Coordinates of C-alpha atoms in Angstrom, one line a residue:
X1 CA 291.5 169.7 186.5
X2 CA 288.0 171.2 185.6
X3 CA 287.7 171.4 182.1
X4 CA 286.3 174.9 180.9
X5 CA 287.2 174.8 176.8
X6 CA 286.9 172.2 174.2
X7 CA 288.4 173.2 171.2
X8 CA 287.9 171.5 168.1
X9 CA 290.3 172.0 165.0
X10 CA 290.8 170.4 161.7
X11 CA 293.7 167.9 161.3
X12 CA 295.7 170.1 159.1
X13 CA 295.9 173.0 161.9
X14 CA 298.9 174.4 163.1
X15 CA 299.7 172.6 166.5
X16 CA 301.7 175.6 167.6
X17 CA 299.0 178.3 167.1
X18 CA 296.5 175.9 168.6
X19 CA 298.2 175.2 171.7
X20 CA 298.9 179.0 172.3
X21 CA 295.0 179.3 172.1
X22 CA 295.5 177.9 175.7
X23 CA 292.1 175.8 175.6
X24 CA 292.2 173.2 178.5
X25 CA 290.9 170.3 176.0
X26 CA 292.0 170.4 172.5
X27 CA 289.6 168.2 170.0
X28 CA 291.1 166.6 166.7
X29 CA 288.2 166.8 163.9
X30 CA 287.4 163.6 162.3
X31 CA 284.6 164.4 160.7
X32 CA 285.2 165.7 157.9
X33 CA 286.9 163.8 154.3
X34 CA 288.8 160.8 155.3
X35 CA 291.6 162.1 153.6
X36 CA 292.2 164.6 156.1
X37 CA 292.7 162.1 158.5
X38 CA 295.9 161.9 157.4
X39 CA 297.3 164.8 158.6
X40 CA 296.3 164.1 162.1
X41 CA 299.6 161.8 163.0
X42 CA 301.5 164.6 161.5
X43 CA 299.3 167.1 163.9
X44 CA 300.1 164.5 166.7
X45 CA 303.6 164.1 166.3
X46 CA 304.4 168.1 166.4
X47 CA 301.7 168.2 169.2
X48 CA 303.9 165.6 171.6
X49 CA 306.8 168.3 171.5
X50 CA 304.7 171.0 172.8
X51 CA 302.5 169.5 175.4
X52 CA 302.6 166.2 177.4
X53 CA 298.7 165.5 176.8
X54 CA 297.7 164.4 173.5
X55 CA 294.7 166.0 171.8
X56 CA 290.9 164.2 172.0
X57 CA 289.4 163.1 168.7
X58 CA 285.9 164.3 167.0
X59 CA 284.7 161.2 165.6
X60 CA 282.2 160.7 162.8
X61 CA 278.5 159.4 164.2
X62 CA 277.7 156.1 163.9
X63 CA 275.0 156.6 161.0
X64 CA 278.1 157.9 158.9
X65 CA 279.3 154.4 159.1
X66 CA 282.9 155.2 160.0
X67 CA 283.5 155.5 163.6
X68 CA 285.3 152.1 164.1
X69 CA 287.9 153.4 161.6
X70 CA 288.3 157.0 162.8
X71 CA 288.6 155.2 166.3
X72 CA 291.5 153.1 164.4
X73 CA 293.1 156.3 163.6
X74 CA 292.6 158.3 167.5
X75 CA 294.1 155.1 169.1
X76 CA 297.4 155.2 167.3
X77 CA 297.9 158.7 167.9
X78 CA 297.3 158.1 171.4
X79 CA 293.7 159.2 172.4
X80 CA 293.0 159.7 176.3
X81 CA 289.7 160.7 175.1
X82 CA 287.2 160.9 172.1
X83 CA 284.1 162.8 171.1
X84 CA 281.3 161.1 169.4
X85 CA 279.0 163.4 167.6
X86 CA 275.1 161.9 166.9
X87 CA 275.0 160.4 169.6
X88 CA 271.3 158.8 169.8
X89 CA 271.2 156.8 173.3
X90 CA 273.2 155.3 175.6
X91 CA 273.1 152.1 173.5
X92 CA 275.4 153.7 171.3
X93 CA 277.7 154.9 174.1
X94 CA 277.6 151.5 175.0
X95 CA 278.4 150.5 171.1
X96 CA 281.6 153.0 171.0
X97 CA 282.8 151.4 174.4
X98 CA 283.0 148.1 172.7
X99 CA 284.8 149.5 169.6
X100 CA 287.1 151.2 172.1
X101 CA 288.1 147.7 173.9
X102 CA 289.1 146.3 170.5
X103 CA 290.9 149.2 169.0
X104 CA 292.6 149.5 172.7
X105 CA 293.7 145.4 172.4
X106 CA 295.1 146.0 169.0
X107 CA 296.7 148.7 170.1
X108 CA 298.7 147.0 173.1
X109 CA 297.0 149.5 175.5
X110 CA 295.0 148.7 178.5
X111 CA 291.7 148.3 178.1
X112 CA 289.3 150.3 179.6
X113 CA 291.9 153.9 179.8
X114 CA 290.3 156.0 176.6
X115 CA 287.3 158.0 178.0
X116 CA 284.1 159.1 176.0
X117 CA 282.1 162.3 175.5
X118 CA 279.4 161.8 174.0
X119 CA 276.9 164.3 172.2
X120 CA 273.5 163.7 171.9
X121 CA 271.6 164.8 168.9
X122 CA 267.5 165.4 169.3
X123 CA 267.1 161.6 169.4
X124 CA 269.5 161.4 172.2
X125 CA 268.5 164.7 174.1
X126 CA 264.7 163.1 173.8
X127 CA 266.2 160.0 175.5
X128 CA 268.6 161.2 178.0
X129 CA 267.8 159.3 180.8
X130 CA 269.6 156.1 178.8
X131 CA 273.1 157.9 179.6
X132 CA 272.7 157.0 183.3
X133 CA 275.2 154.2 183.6
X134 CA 275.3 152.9 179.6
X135 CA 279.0 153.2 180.4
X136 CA 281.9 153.4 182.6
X137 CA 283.8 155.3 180.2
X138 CA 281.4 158.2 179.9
X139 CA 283.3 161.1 181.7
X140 CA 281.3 164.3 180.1
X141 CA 277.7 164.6 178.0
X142 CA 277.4 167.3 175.8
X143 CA 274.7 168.3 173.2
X144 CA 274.6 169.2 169.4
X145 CA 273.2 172.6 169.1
X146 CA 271.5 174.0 166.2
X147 CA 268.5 176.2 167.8
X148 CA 268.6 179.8 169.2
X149 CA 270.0 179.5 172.5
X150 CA 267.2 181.6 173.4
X151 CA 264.3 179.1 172.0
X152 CA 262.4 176.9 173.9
X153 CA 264.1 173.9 172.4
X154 CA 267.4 175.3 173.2
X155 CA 266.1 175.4 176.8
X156 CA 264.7 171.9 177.2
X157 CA 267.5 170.6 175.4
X158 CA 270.2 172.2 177.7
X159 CA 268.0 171.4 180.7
X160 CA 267.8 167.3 179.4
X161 CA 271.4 167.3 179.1
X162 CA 272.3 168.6 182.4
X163 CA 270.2 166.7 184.0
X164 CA 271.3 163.3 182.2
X165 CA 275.1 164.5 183.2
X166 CA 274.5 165.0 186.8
X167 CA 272.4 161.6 187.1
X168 CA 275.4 159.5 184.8
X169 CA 277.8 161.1 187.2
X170 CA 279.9 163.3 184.2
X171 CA 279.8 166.4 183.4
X172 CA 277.8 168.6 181.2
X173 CA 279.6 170.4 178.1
X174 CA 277.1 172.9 176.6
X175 CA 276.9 173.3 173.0
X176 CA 278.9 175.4 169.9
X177 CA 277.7 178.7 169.6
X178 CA 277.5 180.8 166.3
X179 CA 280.8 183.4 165.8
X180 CA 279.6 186.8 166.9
X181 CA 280.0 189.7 169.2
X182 CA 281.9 189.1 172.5
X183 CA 278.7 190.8 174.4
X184 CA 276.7 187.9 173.3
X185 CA 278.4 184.8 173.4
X186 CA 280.0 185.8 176.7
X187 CA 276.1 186.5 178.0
X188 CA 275.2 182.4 176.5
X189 CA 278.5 181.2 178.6
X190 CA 277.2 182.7 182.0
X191 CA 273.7 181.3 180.9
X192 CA 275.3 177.8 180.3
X193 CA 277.5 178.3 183.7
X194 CA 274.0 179.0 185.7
X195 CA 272.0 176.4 184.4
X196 CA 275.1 173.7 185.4
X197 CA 277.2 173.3 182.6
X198 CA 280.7 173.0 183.4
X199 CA 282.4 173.9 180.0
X200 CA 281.8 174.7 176.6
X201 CA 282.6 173.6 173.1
X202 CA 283.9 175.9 170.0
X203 CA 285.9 176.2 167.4
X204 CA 287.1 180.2 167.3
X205 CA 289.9 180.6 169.4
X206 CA 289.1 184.3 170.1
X207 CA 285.8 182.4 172.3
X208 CA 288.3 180.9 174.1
X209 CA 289.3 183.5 176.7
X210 CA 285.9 183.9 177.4
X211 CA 285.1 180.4 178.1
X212 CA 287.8 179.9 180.7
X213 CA 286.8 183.3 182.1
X214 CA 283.6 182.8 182.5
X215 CA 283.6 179.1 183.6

């Protein structure tokens, strides 16, 4: 199934609002206060009774120092896929691939079956070429944002990133835009949609509708 929306919610949300949002990929937030984490089993457990695929997980960048333990925490809820925010290079796709394999063995699972998007911050959109083949898991490269989507940077970043996705063989997730009017976000969608991005990250449900529309 293409995947259009990405929608990324705090731990404590309500997993029946969320899932009648009706994004095609729902992301778990682990960024934030480790003691939020724990209401992401209790997000889990309602979210088995409502839909067979379990959410994907926002994990913390490396630099914050707690990605192997947020990993702990995705991989017992039952993680197909996690998101790794600051993401500098491949060698850190490669890095998260490793901590994947240990947390899956612990686990009991198979190694090898929880997939990785990663999002490159400027250090990684300046080195995107190191995403070609740093890993087997990478299934979709997306990028952090924080410029106009109108500014030069935002241009040459968007460009790197697709470029980097089509030549690692995943596909290319444009970037969180700011909450506004529905004119304007759904004019940066088609932008994002002609310059070969497949899908698109938020965290307003009302920008869902438009996503999937426009994608």
């Amino acid at each position: 199934m293409k995947i259009r929306s990405w929608l990324v919610v705090e731990p404590s949300a309500d997993a029946a609002t969320v899932h009648s949002a009706q994004a095609d990929v729902t992301v778990l937030d682990l960024t934030g206060a480790a003691e939020s984490w724990n209401a992401a089993v209790d997000f889990c457990r309602a979210w088995a009774g409502i839909s067979p695929v379990p959410p994907a997980f926002l994990l913390p960048a490396f630099f914050s120092a707690r990605t192997d333990a947020a990993v702990e925490i995705a991989l017992r809820c039952g993680a197909y896929s996690v998101v790794l925010t600051g993401v500098r290079g491949g060698g850190e796709v490669q890095r998260l691939d490793m901590a994947l394999r240990v947390a899956e063995i612990r686990a009991g699972q198979v190694p090898g079956k929880t997939r990785i998007i990663a999002l490159a911050d400027a250090a990684g959109v300046l080195s995107a070429s190191a995403f070609e083949r740093c890993s087997a898991r990478l299934t979709a490269l997306g990028w952090e944002g924080g410029y106009g989507h109108l500014s030069d940077t935002a241009r040459f970043a968007a460009a790197a990133i697709v470029l980097a996705a089509s030549a690692a063989g995943a596909a290319a997730i444009d970037a969180m835009s700011a909450e506004g009017d529905e004119a304007t976000f759904r004019t940066e969608c088609q932008r994002a949609k002609a310059n070969g991005f497949s899908g698109k990250l938020c965290r307003s449900v009302r920008q869902i509708p438009i996503i999937n529309r426009v994608f």
